[in-house]
mmCIF file of C-alpha atoms in Angstrom:
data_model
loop_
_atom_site.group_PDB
_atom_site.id
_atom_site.type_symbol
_atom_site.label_atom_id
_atom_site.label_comp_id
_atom_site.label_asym_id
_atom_site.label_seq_id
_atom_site.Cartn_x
_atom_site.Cartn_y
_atom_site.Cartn_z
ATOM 1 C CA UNK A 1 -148.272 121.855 -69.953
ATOM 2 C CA UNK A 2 -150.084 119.282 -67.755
ATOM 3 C CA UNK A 3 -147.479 116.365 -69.155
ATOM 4 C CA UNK A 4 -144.396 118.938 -68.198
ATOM 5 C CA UNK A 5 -146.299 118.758 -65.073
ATOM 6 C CA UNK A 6 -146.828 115.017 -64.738
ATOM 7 C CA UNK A 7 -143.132 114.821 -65.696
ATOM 8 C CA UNK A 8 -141.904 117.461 -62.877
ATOM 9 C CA UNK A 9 -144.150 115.870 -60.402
ATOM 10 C CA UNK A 10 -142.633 112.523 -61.108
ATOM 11 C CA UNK A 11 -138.982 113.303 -62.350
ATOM 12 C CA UNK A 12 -138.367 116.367 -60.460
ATOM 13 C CA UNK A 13 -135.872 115.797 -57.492
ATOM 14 C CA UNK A 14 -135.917 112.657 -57.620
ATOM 15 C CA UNK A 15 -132.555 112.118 -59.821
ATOM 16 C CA UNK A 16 -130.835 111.114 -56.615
ATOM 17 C CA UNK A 17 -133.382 107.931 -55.937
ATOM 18 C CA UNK A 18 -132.466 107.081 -59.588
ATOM 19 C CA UNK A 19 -129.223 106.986 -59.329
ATOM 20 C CA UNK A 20 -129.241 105.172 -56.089
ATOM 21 C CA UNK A 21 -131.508 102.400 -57.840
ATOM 22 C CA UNK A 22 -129.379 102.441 -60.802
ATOM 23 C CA UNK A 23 -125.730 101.966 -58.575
ATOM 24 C CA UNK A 24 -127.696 99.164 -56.283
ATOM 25 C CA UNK A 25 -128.783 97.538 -59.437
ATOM 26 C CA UNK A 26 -125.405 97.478 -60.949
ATOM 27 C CA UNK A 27 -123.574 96.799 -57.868
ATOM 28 C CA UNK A 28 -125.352 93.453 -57.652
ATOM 29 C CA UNK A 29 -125.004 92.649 -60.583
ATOM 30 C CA UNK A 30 -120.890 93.525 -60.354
ATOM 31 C CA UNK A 31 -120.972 91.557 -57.037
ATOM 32 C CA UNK A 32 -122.286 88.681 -58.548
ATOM 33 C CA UNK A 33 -119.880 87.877 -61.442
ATOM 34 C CA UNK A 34 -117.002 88.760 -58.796
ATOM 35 C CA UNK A 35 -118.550 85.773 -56.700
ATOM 36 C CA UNK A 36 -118.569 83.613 -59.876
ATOM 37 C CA UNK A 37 -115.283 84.541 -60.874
ATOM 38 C CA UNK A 38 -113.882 84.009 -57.286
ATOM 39 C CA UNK A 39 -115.413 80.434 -57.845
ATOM 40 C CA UNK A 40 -112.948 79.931 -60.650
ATOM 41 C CA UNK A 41 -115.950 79.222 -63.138
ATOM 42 C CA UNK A 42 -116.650 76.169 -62.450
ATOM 43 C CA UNK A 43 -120.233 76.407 -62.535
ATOM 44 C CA UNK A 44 -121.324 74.799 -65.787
ATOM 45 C CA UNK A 45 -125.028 75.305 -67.434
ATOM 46 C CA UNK A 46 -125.244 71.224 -66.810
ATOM 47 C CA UNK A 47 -124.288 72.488 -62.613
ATOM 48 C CA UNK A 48 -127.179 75.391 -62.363
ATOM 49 C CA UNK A 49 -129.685 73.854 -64.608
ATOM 50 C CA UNK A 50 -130.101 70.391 -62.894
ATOM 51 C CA UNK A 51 -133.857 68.379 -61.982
ATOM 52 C CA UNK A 52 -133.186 70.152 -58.451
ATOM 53 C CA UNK A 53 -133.277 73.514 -59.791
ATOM 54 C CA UNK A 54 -136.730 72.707 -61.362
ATOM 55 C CA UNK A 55 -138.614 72.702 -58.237
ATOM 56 C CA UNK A 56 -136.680 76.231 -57.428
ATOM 57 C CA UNK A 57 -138.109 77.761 -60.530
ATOM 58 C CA UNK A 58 -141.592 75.802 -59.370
ATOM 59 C CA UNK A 59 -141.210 77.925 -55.990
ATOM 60 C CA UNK A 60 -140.124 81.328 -57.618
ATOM 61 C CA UNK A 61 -143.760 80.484 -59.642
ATOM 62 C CA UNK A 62 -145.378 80.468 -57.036
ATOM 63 C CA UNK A 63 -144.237 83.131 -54.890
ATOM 64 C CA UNK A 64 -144.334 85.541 -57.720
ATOM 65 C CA UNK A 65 -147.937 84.700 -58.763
ATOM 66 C CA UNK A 66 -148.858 85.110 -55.052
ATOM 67 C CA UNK A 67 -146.800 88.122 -54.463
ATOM 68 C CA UNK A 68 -148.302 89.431 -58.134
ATOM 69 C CA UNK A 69 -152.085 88.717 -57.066
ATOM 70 C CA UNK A 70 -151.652 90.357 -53.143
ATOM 71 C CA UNK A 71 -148.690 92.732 -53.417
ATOM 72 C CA UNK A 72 -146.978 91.267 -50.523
ATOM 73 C CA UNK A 73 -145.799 87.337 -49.368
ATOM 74 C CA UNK A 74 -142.839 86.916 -51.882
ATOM 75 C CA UNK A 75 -140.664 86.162 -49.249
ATOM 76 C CA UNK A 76 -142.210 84.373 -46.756
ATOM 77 C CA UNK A 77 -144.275 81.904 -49.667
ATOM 78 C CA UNK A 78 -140.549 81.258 -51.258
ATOM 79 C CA UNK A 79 -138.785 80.685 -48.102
ATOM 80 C CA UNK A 80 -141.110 78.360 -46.583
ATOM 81 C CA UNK A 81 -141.103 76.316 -49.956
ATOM 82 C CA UNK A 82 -137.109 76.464 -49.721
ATOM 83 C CA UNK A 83 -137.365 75.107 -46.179
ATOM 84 C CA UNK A 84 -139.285 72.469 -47.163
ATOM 85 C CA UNK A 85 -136.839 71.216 -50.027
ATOM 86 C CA UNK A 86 -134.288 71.106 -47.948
ATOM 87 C CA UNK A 87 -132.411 74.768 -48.228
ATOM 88 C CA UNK A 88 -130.763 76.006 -44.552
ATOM 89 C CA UNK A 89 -131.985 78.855 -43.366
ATOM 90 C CA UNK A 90 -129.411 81.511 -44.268
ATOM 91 C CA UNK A 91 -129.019 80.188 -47.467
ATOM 92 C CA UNK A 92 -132.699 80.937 -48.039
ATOM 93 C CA UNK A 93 -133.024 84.031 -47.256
ATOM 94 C CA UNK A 94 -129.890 84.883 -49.156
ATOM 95 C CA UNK A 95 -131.394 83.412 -52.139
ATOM 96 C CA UNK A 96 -134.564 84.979 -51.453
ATOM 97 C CA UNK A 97 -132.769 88.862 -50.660
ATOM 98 C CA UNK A 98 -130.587 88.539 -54.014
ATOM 99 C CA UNK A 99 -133.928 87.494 -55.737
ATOM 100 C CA UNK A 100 -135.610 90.469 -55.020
ATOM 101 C CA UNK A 101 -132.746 92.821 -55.167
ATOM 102 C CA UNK A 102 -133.981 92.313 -59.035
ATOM 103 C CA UNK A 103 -137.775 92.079 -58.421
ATOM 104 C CA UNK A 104 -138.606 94.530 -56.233
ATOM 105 C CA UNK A 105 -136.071 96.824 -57.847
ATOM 106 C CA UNK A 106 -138.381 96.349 -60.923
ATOM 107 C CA UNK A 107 -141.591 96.928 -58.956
ATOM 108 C CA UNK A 108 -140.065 100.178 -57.165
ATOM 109 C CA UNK A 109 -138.879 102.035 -59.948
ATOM 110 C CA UNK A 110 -142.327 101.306 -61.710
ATOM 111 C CA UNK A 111 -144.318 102.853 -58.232
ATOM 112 C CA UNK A 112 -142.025 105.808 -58.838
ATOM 113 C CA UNK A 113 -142.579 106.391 -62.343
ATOM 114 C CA UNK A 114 -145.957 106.904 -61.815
ATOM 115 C CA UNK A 115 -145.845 108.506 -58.687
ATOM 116 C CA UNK A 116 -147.227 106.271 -56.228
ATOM 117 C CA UNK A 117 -144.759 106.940 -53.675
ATOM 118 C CA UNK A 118 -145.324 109.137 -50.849
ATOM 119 C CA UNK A 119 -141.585 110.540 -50.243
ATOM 120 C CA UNK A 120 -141.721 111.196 -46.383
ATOM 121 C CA UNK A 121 -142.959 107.806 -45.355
ATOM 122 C CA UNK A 122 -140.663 106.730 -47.889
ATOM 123 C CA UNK A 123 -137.717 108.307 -46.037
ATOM 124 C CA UNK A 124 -138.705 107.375 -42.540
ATOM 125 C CA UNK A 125 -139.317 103.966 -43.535
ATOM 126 C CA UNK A 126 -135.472 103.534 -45.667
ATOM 127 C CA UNK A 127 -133.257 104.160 -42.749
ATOM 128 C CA UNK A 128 -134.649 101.830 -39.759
ATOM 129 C CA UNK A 129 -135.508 98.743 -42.565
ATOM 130 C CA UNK A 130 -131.986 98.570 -43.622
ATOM 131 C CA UNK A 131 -130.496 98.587 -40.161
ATOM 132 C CA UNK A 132 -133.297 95.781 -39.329
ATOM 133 C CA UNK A 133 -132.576 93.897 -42.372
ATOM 134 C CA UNK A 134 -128.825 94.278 -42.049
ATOM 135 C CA UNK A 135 -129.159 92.918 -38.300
ATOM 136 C CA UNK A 136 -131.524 90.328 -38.929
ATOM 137 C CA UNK A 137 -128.926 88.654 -42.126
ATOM 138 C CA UNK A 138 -125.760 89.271 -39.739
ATOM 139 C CA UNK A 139 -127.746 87.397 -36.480
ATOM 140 C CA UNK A 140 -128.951 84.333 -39.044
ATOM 141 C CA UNK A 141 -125.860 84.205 -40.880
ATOM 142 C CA UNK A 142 -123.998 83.698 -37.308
ATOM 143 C CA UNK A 143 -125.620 80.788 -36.170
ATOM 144 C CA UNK A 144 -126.015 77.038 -37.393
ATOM 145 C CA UNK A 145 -129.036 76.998 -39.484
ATOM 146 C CA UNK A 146 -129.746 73.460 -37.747
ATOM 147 C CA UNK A 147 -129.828 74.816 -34.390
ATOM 148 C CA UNK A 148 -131.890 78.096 -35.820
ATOM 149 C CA UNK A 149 -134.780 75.917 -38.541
ATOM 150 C CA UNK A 150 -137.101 75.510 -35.853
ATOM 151 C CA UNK A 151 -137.397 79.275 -34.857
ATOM 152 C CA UNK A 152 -137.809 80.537 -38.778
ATOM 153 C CA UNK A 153 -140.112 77.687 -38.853
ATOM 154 C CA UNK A 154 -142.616 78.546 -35.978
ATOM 155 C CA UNK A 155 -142.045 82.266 -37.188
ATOM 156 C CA UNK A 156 -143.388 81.395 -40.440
ATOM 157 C CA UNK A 157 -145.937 79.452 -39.130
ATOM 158 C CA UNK A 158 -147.423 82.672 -37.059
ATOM 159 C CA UNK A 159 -146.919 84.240 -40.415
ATOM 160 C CA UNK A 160 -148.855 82.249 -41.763
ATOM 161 C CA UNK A 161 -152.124 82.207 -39.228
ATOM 162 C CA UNK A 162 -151.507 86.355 -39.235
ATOM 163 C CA UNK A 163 -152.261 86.120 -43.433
ATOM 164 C CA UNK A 164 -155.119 83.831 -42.840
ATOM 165 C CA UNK A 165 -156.490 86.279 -40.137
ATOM 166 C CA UNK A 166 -156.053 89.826 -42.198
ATOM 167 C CA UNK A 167 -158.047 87.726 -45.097
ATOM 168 C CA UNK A 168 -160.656 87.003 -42.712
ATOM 169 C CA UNK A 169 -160.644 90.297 -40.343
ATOM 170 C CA UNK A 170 -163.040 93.110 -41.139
ATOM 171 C CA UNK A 171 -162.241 96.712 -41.850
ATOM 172 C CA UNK A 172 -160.540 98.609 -39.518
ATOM 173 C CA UNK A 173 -161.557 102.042 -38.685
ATOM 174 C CA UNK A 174 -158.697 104.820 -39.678
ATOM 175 C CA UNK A 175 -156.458 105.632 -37.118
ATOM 176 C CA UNK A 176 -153.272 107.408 -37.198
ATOM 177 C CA UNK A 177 -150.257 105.501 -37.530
ATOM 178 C CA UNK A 178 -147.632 105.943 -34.973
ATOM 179 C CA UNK A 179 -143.983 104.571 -34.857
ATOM 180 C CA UNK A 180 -143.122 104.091 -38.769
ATOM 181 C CA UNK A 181 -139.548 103.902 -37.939
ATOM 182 C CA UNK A 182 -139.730 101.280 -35.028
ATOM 183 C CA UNK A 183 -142.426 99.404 -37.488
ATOM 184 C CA UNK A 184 -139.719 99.273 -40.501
ATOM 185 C CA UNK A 185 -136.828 98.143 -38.015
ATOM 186 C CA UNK A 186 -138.997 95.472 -37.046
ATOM 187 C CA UNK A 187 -140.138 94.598 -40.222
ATOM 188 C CA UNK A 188 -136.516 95.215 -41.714
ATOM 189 C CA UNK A 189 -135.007 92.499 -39.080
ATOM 190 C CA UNK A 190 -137.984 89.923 -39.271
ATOM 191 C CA UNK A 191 -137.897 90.068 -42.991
ATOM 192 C CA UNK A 192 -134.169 89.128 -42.986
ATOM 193 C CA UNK A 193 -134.302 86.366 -40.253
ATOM 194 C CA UNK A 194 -137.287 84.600 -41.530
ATOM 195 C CA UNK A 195 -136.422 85.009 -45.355
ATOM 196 C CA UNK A 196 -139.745 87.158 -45.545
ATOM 197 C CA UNK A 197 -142.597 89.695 -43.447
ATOM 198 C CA UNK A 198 -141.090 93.194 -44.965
ATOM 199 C CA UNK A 199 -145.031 93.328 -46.809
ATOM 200 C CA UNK A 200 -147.117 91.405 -44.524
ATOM 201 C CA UNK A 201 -145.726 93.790 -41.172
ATOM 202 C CA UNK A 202 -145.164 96.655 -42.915
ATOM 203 C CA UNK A 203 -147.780 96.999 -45.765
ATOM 204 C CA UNK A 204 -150.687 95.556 -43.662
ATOM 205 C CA UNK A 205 -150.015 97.657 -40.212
ATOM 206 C CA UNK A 206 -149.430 101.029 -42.235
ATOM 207 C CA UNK A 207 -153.143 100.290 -44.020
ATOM 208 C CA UNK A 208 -154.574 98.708 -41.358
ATOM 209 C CA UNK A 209 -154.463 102.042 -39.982
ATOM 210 C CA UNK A 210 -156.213 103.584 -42.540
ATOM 211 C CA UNK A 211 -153.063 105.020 -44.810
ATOM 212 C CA UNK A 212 -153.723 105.286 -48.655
ATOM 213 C CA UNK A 213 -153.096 101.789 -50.456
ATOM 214 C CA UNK A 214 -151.500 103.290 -53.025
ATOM 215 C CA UNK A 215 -149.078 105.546 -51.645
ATOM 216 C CA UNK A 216 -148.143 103.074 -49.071
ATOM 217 C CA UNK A 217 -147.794 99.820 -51.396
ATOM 218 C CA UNK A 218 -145.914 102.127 -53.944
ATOM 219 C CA UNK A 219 -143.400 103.526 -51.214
ATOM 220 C CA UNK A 220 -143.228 100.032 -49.022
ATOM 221 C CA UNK A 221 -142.316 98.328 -52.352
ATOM 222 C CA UNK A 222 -140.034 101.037 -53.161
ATOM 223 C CA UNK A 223 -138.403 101.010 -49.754
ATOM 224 C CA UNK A 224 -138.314 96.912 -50.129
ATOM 225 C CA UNK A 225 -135.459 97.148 -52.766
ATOM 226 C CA UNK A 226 -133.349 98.952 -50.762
ATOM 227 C CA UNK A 227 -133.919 96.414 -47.874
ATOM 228 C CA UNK A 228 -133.485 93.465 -49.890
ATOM 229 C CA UNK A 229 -130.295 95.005 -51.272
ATOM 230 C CA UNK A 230 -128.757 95.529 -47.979
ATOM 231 C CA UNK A 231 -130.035 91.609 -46.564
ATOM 232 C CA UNK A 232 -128.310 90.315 -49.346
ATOM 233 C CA UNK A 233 -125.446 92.415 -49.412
ATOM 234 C CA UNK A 234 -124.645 91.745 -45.428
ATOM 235 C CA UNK A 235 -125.421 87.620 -46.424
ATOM 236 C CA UNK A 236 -123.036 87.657 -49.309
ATOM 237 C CA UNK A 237 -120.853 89.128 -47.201
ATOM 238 C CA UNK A 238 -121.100 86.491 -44.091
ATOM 239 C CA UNK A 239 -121.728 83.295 -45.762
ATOM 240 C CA UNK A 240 -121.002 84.539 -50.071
ATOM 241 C CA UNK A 241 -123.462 82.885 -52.714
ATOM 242 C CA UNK A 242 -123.111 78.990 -53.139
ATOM 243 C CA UNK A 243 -126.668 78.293 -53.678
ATOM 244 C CA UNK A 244 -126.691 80.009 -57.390
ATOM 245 C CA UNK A 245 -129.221 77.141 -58.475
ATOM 246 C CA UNK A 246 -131.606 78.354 -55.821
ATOM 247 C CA UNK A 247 -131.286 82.225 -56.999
ATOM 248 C CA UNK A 248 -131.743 81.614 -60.486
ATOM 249 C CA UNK A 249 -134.281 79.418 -60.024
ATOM 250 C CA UNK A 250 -136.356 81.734 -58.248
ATOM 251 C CA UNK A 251 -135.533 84.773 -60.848
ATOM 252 C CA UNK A 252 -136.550 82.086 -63.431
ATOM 253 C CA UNK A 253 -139.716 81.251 -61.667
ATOM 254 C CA UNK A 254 -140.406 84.778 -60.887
ATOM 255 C CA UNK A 255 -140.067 86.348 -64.910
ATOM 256 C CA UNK A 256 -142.458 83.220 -65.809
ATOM 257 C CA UNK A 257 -144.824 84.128 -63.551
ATOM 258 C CA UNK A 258 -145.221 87.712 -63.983
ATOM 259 C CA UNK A 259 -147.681 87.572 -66.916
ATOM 260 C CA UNK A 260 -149.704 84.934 -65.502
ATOM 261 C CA UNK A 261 -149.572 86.691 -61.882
ATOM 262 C CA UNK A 262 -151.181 89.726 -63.630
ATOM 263 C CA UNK A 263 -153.853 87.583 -65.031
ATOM 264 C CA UNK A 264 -154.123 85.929 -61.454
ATOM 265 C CA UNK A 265 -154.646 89.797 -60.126
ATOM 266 C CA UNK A 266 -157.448 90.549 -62.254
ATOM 267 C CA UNK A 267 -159.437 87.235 -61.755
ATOM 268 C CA UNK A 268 -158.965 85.873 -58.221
ATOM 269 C CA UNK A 269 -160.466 87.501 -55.098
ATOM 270 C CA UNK A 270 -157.337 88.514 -52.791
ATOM 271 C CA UNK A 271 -159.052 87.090 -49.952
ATOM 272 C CA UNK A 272 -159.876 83.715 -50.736
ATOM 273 C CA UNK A 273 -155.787 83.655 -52.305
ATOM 274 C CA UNK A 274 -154.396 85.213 -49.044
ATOM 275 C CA UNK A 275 -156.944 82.333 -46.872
ATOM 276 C CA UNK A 276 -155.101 79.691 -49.184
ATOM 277 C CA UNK A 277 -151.495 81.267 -49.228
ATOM 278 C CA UNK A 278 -151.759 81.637 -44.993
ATOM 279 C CA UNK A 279 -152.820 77.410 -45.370
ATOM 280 C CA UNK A 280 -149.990 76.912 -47.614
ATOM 281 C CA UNK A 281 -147.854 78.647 -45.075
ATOM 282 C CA UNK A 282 -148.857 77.125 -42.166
ATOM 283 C CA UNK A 283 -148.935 73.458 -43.673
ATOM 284 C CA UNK A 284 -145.483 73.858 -45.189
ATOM 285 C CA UNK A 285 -144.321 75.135 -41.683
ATOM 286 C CA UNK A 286 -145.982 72.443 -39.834
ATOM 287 C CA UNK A 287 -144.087 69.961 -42.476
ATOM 288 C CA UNK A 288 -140.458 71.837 -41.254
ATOM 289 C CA UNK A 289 -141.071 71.219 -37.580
ATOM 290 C CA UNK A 290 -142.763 68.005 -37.598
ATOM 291 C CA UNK A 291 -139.225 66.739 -39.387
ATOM 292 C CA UNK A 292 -137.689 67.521 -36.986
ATOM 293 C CA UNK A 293 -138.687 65.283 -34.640
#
């Protein structure tokens, strides 16, 4: 009786979030092979697996094992180290969106197996964080990522000092949280134009208020997938996917680092990682803007 009920808790209704994870899931995939075979082929395993797409695996590594040990900063730790070897802008973010299409598609259907997802913020976070993710890929993908690195750079950068300062902040008292959908708009738009911040904005303002941890990492990772899948559905769209070394680099990097980010989890105290990830951030950002000068 009590597993029925586990199983109607969890199951129950919910056949329509399935499906849409399982269509998603298979639409990237689909839209993927049509963007090879539109490319005639040509990519060779000697093309994708080159020295260059060594240090992309090396940055999927690392922003998985961070993103493993805090729950948050995939995007923001792999763009910045994408920036810094030389990746434009859009094409980071891209890389980074179709990335987690597959990672946090993985990581939401896991939060809703075992019920960690609360279903109404769920639902009034979906809505504004694909039309903010959707705006914020069409805006980057419309301008020269020359004329744009600066801006993603010194965004990145406050990222950065805003990670540093949640490590370092105390406690909040519980207040109510106001404006979820404005918050996931935001967070939707930011996350798309900077390659990264859906966690960092969303996650840390909804429990910085006081919300459950669970409930709200289970249904702002769950909401993620759905916002990653419409960034990188908007960037394939404006600019299509040339930069496959970077992608499967990073889903390389990323599958590597899983067990060893679950090790990381259970060992290292979140706030001394989150101090050094917010240093990592701000040096790497400092590195992007000092070049170009």
């Amino acid at each position: 009786m009590a597993q029925t009920s586990v199983q109607k808790r969890v199951f129950g209704g919910d056949y329509l979030l399935f499906g849409l994870f399982a269509f998603i899931l298979v639409a990237a995939v689909g839209l993927g092979g049509w963007q090879l075979w539109g490319a005639n082929l040509k990519l060779s395993f000697e093309d994708l697996f080159t020295s260059e797409t060594l240090l992309f695996i090396g940055a999927g590594f690392l922003a998985q094992t961070i993103d493993g040990a805090l729950g948050m900063a995939y995007g923001i730790s792999s763009t910045s180290l994408l920036l810094s070897l030389g990746v434009p802008p859009a094409a980071a973010s891209a890389s980074v969106h179709i990335a987690e299409v597959f990672t946090s598609g993985a990581s939401g259907l896991s939060h809703w197996k075992f019920g960690n997802v609360n279903k109404k913020l769920f639902k009034l976070l979906l809505i504004p964080g694909i039309i903010g993710a959707v705006t914020g890929a069409y805006i980057l993908s419309s301008f020269d990522g020359n004329l744009i690195k600066p801006y993603i750079s010194i965004y990145l950068l406050v990222m950065g000092v805003i990670v540093i300062r949640k490590a370092l902040g105390k406690k909040k008292a519980k207040t109510k949280t106001k404006y979820v959908g404005p918050l996931a708009l935001l967070g939707g738009f930011v996350d798309a134009v900077g390659g990264g911040g859906w966690g960092p904005v969303v996650t840390s303002t909804l429990i910085g208020s006081g919300r459950d941890p669970r409930y709200t990492i289970g249904s702002v990772n769950t909401a993620e997938f759905f916002i990653a899948a419409a960034g990188a559905g908007m960037f394939t769209l404006m600019i299509g996917i040339d930069n496959w070394r970077v992608v499967i680099g990073l889903l390389l990097g990323g599958v590597i680092a899983s067990p060893f980010a679950a090790y990381v989890c259970g060992k290292v105290n979140p706030k001394i990682l989150m101090v050094i990830v917010g240093i990592v951030i701000v040096l790497l950002s400092l590195r992007n803007i000092l070049t170009l000068f």
